[in-house]
GROMACS .gro file of C-alpha atoms in nm:
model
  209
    1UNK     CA    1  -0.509  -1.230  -1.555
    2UNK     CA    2  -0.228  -1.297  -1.377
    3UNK     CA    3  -0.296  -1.395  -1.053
    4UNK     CA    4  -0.026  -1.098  -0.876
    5UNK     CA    5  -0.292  -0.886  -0.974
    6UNK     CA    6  -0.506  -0.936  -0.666
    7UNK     CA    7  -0.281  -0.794  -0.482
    8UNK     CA    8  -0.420  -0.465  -0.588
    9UNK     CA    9  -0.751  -0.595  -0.336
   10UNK     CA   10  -0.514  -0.542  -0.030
   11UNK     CA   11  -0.359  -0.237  -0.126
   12UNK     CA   12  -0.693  -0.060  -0.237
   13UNK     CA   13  -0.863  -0.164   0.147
   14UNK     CA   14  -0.559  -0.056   0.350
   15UNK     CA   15  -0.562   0.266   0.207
   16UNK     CA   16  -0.953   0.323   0.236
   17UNK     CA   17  -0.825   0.480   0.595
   18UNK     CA   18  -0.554   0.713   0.680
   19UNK     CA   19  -0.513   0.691   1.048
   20UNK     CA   20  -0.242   0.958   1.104
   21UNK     CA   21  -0.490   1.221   0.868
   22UNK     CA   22  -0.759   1.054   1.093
   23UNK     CA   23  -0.984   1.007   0.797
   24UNK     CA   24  -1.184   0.704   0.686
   25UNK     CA   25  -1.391   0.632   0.339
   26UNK     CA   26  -1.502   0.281   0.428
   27UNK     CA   27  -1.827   0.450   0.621
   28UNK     CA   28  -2.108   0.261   0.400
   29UNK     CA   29  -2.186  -0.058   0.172
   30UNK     CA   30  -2.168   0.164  -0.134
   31UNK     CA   31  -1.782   0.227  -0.073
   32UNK     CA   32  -1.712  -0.144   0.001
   33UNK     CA   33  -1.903  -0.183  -0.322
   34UNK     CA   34  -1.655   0.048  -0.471
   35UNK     CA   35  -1.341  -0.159  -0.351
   36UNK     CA   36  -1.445  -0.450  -0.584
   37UNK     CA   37  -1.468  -0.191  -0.915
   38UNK     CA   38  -1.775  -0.130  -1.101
   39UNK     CA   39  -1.854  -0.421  -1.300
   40UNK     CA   40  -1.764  -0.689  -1.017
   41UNK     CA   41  -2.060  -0.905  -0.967
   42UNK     CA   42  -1.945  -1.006  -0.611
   43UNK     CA   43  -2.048  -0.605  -0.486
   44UNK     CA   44  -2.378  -0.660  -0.521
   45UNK     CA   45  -2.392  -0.937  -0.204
   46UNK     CA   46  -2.215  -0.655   0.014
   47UNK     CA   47  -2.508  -0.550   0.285
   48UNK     CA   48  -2.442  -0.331   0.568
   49UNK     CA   49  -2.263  -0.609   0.806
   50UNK     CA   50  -1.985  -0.617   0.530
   51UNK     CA   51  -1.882  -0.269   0.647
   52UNK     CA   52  -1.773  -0.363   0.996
   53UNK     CA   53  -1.650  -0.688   0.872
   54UNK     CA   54  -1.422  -0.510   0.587
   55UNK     CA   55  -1.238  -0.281   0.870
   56UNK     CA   56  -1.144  -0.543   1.045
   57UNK     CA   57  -1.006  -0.744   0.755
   58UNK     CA   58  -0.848  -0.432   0.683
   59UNK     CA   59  -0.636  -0.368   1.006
   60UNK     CA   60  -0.527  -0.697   0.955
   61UNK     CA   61  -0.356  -0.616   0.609
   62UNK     CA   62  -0.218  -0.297   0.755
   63UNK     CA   63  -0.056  -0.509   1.033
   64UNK     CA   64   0.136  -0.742   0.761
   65UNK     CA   65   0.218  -0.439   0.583
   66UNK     CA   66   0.380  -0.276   0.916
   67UNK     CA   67   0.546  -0.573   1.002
   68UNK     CA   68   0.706  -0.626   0.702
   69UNK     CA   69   0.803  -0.202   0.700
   70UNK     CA   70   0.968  -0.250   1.028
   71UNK     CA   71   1.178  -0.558   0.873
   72UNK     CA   72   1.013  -0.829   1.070
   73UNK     CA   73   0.925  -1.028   0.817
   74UNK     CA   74   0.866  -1.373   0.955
   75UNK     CA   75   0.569  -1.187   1.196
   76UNK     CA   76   0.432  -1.048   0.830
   77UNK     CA   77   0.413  -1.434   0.693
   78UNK     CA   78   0.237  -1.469   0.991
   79UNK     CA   79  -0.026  -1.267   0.978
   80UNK     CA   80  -0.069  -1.363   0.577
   81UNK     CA   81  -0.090  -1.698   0.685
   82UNK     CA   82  -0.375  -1.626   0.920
   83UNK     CA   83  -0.563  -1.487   0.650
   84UNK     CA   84  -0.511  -1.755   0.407
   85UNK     CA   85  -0.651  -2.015   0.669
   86UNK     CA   86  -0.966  -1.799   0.769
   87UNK     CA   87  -1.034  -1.706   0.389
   88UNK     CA   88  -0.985  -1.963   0.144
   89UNK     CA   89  -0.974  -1.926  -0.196
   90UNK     CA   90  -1.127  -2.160  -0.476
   91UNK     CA   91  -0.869  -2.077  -0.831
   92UNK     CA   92  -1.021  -2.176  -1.184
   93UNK     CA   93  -0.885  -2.221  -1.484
   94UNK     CA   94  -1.079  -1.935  -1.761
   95UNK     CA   95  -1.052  -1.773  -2.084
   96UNK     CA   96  -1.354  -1.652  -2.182
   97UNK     CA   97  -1.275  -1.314  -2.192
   98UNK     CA   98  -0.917  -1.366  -2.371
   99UNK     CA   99  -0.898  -1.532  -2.678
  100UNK     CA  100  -0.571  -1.540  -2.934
  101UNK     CA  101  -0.564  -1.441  -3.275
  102UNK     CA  102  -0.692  -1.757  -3.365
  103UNK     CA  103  -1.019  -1.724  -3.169
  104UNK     CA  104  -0.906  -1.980  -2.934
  105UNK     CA  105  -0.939  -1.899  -2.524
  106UNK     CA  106  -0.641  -1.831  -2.381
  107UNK     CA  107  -0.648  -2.012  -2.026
  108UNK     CA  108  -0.538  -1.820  -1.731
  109UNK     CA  109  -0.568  -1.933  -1.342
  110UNK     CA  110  -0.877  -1.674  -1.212
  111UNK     CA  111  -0.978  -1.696  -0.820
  112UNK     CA  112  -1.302  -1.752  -0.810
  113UNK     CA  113  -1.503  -1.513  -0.550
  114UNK     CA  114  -1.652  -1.719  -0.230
  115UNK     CA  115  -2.009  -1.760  -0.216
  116UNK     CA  116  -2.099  -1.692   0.161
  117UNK     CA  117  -2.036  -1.304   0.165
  118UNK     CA  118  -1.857  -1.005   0.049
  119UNK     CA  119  -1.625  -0.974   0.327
  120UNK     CA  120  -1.501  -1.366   0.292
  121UNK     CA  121  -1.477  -1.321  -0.087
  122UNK     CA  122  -1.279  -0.931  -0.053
  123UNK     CA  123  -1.016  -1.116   0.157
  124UNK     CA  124  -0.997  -1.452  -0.005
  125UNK     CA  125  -0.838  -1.294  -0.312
  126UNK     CA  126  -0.696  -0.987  -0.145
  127UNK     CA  127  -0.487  -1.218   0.052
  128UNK     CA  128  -0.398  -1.505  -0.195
  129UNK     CA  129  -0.331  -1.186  -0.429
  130UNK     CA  130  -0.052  -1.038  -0.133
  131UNK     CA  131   0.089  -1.387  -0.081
  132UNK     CA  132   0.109  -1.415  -0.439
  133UNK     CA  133   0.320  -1.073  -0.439
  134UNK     CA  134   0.542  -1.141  -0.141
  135UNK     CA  135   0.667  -1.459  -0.240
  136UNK     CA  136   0.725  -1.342  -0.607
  137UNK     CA  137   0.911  -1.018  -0.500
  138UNK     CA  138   1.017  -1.054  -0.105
  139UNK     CA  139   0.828  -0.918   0.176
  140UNK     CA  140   1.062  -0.642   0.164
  141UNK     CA  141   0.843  -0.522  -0.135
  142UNK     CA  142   0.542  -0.445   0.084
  143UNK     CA  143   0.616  -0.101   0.212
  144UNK     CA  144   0.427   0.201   0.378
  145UNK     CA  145   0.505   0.555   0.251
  146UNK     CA  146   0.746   0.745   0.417
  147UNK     CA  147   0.624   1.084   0.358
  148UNK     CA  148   0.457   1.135   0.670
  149UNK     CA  149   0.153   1.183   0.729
  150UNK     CA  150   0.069   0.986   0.469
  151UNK     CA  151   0.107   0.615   0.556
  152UNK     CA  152  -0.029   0.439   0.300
  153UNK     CA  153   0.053   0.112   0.160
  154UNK     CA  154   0.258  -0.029  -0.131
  155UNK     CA  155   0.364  -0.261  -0.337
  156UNK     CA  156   0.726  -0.196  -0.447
  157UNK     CA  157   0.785  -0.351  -0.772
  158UNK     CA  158   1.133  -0.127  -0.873
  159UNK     CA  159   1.409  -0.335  -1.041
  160UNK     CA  160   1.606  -0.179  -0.749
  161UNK     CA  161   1.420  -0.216  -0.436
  162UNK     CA  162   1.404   0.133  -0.439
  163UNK     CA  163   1.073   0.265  -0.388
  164UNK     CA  164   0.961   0.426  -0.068
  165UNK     CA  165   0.662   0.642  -0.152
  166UNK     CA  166   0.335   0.548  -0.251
  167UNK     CA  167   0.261   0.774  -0.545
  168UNK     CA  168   0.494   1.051  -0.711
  169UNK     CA  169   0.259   1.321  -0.513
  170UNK     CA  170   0.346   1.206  -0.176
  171UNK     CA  171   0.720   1.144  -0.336
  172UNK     CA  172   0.763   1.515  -0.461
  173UNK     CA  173   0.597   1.670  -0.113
  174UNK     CA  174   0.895   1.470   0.070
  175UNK     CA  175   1.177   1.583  -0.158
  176UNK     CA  176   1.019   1.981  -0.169
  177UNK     CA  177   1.030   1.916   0.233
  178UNK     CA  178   1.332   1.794   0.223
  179UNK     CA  179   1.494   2.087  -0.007
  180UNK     CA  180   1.348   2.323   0.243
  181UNK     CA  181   1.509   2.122   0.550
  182UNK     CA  182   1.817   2.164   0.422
  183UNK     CA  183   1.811   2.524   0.305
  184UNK     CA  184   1.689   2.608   0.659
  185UNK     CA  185   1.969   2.445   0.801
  186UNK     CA  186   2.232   2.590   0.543
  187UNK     CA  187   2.061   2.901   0.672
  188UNK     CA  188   2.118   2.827   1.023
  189UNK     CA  189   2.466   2.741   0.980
  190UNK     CA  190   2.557   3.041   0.762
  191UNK     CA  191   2.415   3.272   1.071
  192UNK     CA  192   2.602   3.073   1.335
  193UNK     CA  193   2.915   3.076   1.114
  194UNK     CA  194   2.856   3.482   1.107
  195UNK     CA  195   2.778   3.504   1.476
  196UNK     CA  196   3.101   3.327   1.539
  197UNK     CA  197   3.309   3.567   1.329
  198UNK     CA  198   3.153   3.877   1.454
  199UNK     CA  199   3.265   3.732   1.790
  200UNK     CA  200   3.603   3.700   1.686
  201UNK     CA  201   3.631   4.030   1.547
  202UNK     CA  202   3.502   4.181   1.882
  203UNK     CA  203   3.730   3.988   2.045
  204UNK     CA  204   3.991   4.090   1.858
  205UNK     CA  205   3.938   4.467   1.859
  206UNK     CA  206   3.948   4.434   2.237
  207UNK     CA  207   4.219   4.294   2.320
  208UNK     CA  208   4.422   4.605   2.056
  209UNK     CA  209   4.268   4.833   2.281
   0.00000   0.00000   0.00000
């Protein structure tokens, strides 16, 4: 598993809230359960205390995420960096579930989850698994979506630096919006243009008579 992967942890908790829809999932230890996946064995230590403790891990991650939107992206290192200290990670070397044609493991860097909760563990990879991303790809990559309300995170991974929504739903609502913003304001024109030349003619007429 490559180790870029994790960076899916970050993305997954940012988005468990959508401030500008005011709307929140992460409201119980069964949906921090459900931000590790279904067969992670780390869940099952989440209690009650992890909920708290997981929002404000998450507003954290939004804030790199914002930074590095606005451009700012020494402030975004930052903030990664502050996570990295607080939550350490502890990598291993497996293979046990990946094995070549041969039968032989084949040996991949895993991060291993930390052993004092589910909050410490959650962020430990989440943010060795962004770090991992912005240093392969830029800290340009990390983006928000720009079709407003929306607001969710992203990690842009586009040969061309390119992407600025965070799904093709949210990409097609801008683009119909932005269709109908422009027909309104060809429509707007096209009346102005008429009002003008109405005018003109009025003008025109009165000063034959």
């Amino acid at each position: 598993m490559e180790l870029a992967y994790y960076s899916d942890y970050a993305v997954r908790l940012v988005n468990s809230e959508e401030p500008a829809r005011n709307k929140d999932t992460l409201t119980s230890v069964e949906a921090v359960r459900a931000l590790f996946g279904d067969s992670s064995p780390a869940a099952r230590r989440a209690t009650d205390a992890d909920v708290t403790r997981f929002r404000s891990v998450r507003a954290r991650l939004r804030a790199i995420f914002e930074a590095a939107d606005t451009g700012d992206q020494t402030l975004a290192v930052d903030l990664l960096n502050s996570l990295l200290l607080e939550f350490p990670v502890s990598p291993q070397i497996s293979g046990h579930d990946h094995l070549d044609e041969e039968g032989r493991p084949r040996w991949h860097m895993h991060l291993a989850d930390h052993p004092s909760n589910a909050t410490a563990g959650y962020a430990a990879i989440a943010s060795m698994g962004l770090a991992f991303h912005l240093t392969e790809y830029g800290a340009d990559r990390l983006g928000l979506c720009q079709a407003a309300p929306c607001r969710n995170a992203y990690l842009d991974t586009s040969t061309n630096r390119s992407r600025r929504y965070c799904s093709d739903r949210c990409a097609t609502r801008a683009n119909v919006a932005a269709y109908r913003a422009r027909k309104r304001l060809e429509a707007e024109r096209s009346e102005s243009t008429g009002r003008s030349a109405d005018s003109a003619q009025e003008s025109r007429a009165g000063s034959e008579v």
